PDB file of C-alpha atoms in Angstrom:
ATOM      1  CA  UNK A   1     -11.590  21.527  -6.513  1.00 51.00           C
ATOM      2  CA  UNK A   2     -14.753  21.689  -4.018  1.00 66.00           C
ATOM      3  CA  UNK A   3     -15.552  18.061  -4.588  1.00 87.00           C
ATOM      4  CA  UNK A   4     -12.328  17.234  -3.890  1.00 86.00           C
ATOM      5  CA  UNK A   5     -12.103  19.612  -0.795  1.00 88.00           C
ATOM      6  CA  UNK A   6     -15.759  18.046   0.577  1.00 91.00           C
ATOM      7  CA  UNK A   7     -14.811  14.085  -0.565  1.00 92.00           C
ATOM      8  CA  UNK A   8     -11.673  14.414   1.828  1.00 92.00           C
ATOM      9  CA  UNK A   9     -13.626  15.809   4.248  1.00 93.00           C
ATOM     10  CA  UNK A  10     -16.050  13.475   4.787  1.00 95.00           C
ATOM     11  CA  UNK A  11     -13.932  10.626   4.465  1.00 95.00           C
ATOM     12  CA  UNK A  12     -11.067  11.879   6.812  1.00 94.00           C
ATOM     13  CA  UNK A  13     -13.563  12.093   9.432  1.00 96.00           C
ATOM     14  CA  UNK A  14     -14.800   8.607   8.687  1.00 97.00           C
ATOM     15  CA  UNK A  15     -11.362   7.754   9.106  1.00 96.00           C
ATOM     16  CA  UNK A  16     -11.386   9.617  12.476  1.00 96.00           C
ATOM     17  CA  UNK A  17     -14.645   8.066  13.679  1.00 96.00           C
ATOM     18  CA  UNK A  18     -12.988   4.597  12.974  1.00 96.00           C
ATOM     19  CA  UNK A  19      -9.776   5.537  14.904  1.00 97.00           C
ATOM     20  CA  UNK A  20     -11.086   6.289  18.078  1.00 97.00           C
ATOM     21  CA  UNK A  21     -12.308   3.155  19.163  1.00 97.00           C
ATOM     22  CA  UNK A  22      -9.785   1.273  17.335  1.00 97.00           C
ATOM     23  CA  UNK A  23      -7.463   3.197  19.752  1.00 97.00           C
ATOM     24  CA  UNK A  24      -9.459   2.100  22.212  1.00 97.00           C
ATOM     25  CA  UNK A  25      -9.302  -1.426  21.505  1.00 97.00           C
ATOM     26  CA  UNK A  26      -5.560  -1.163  21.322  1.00 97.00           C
ATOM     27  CA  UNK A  27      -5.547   0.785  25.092  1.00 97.00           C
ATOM     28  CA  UNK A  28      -7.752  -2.269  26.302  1.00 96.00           C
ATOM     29  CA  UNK A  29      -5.945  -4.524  25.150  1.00 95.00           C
ATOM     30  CA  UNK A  30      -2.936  -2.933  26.444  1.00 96.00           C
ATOM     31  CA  UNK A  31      -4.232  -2.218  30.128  1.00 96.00           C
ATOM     32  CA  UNK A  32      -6.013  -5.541  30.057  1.00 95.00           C
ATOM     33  CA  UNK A  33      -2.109  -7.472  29.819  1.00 95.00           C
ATOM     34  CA  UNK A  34      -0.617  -4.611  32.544  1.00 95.00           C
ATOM     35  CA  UNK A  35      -3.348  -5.245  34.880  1.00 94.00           C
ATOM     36  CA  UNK A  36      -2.957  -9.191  34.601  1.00 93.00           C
ATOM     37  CA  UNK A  37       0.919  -8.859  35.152  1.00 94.00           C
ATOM     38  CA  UNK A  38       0.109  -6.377  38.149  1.00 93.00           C
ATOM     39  CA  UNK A  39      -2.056  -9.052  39.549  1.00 93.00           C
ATOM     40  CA  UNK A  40      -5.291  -7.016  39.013  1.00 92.00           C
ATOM     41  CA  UNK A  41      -8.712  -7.897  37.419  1.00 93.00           C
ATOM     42  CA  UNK A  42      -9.055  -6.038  34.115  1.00 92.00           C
ATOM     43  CA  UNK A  43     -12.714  -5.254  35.305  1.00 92.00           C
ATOM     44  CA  UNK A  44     -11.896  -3.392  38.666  1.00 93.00           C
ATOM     45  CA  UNK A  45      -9.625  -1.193  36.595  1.00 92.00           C
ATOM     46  CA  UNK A  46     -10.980   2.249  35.790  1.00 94.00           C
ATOM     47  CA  UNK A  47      -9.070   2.397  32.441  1.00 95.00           C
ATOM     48  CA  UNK A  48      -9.364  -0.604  31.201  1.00 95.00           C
ATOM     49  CA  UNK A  49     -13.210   0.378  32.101  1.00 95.00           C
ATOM     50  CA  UNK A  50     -12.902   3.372  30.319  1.00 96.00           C
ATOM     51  CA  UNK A  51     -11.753   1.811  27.255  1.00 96.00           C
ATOM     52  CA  UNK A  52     -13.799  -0.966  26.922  1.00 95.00           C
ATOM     53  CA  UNK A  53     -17.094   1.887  26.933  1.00 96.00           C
ATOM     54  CA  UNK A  54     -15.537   3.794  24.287  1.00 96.00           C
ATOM     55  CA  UNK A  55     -15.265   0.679  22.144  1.00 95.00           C
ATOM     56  CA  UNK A  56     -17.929  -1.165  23.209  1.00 94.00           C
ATOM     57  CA  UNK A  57     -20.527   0.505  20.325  1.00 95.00           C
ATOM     58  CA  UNK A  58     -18.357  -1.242  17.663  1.00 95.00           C
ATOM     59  CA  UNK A  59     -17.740  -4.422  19.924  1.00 94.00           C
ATOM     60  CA  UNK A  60     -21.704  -5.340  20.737  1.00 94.00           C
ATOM     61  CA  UNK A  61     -22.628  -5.325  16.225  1.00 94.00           C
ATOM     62  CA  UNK A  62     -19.911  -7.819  15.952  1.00 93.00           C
ATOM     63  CA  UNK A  63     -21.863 -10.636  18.151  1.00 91.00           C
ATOM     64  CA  UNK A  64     -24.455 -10.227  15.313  1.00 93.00           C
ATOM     65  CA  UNK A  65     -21.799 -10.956  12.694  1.00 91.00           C
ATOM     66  CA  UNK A  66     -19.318 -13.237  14.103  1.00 91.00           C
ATOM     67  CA  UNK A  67     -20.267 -16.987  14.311  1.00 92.00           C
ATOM     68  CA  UNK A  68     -21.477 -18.469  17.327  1.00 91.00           C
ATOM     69  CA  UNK A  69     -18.460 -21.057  18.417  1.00 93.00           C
ATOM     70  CA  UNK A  70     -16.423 -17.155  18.974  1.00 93.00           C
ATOM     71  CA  UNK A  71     -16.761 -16.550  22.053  1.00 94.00           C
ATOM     72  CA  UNK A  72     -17.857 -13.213  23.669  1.00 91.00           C
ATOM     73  CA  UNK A  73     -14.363 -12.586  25.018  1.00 91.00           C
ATOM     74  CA  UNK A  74     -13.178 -12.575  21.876  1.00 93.00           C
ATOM     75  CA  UNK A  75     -15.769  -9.903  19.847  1.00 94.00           C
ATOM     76  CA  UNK A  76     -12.891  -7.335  20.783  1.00 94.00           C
ATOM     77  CA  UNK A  77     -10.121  -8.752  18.262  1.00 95.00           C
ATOM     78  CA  UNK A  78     -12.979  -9.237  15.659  1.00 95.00           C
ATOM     79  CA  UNK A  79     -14.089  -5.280  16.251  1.00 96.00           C
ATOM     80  CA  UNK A  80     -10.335  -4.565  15.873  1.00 97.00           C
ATOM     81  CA  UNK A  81      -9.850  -6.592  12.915  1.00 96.00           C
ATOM     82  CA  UNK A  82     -12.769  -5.356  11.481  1.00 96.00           C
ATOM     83  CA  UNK A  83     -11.846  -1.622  11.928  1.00 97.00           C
ATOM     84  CA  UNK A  84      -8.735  -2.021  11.226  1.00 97.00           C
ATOM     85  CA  UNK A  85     -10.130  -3.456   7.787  1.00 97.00           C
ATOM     86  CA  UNK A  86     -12.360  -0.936   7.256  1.00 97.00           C
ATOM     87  CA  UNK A  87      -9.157   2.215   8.129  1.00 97.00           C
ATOM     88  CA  UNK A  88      -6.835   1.135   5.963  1.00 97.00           C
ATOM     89  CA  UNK A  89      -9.869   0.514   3.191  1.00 98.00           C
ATOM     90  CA  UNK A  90     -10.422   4.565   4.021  1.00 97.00           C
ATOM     91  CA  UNK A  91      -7.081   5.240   3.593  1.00 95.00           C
ATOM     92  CA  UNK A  92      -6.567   3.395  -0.096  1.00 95.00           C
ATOM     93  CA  UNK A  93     -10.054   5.489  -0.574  1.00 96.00           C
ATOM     94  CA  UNK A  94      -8.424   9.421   0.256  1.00 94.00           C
ATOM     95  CA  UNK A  95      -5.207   7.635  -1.737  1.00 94.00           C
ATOM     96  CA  UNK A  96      -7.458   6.861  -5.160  1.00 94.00           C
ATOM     97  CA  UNK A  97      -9.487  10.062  -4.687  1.00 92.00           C
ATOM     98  CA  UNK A  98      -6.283  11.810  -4.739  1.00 91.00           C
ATOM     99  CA  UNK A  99      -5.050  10.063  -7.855  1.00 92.00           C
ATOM    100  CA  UNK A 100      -8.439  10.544  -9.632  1.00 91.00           C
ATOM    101  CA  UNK A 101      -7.599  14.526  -9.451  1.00 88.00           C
ATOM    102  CA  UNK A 102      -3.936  14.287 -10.645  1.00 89.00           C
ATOM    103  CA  UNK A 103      -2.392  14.758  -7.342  1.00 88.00           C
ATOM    104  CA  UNK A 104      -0.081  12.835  -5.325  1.00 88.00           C
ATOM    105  CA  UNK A 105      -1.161  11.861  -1.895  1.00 86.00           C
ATOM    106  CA  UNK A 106       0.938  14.365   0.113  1.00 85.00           C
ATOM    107  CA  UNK A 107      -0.008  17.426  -2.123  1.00 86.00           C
ATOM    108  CA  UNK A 108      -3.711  16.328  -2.040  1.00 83.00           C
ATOM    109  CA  UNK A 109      -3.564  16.531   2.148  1.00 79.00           C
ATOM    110  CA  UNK A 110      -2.077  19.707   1.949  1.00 81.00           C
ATOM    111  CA  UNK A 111      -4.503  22.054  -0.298  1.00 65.00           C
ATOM    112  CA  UNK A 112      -6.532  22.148   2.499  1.00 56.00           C
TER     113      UNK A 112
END
């Protein structure tokens, strides 16, 4: 039960490390289409600022793997697609480690 215990750990928080900037992307997003109705550069924004720093170490990798004829304006959708991707593969991941040991999902969570 200790491999379980230690292969949910590690990939919960991989799941965690994903989510924060993917929540960040989200809140960017988000303040980027209040500030524009407000009439407001998204750049002279402090949240919007705030946001786009917490994201931005999964946003700069994606210039190296999207093609060129994206533009940079852009690299935030393919960081969010990308990490959104990548979540729910984490999530199948805790699901089939959970099924390998017999258990269903929600018991499997809970024997922490």
């Amino acid at each position: 039960m200790n491999d379980l215990q230690s292969t949910l750990f590690w990939l919960r928080l991989v799941q965690l490390l994903m989510a924060i900037p993917l929540f960040a992307l989200v809140g960017q997003g988000a303040t980027h289409v209040l500030a524009r109705m407000m009439g407001q550069p998204p750049e002279q924004n402090f949240i919007y600022r705030l946001f786009r720093l917490i994201a931005s170490p999964v946003v700069k990798p994606c210039r190296w793997i999207a093609p060129r004829f994206i533009p940079d304006r852009h690299l935030p959708v393919v960081a969010f697609a990308l990490l959104l991707v990548a979540y729910c593969w984490v999530m199948l991941e805790i699901a089939a480690t959970c099924a390998r040991h017999g258990l269903d999902v929600a018991q499997c969570l809970q024997s922490r």
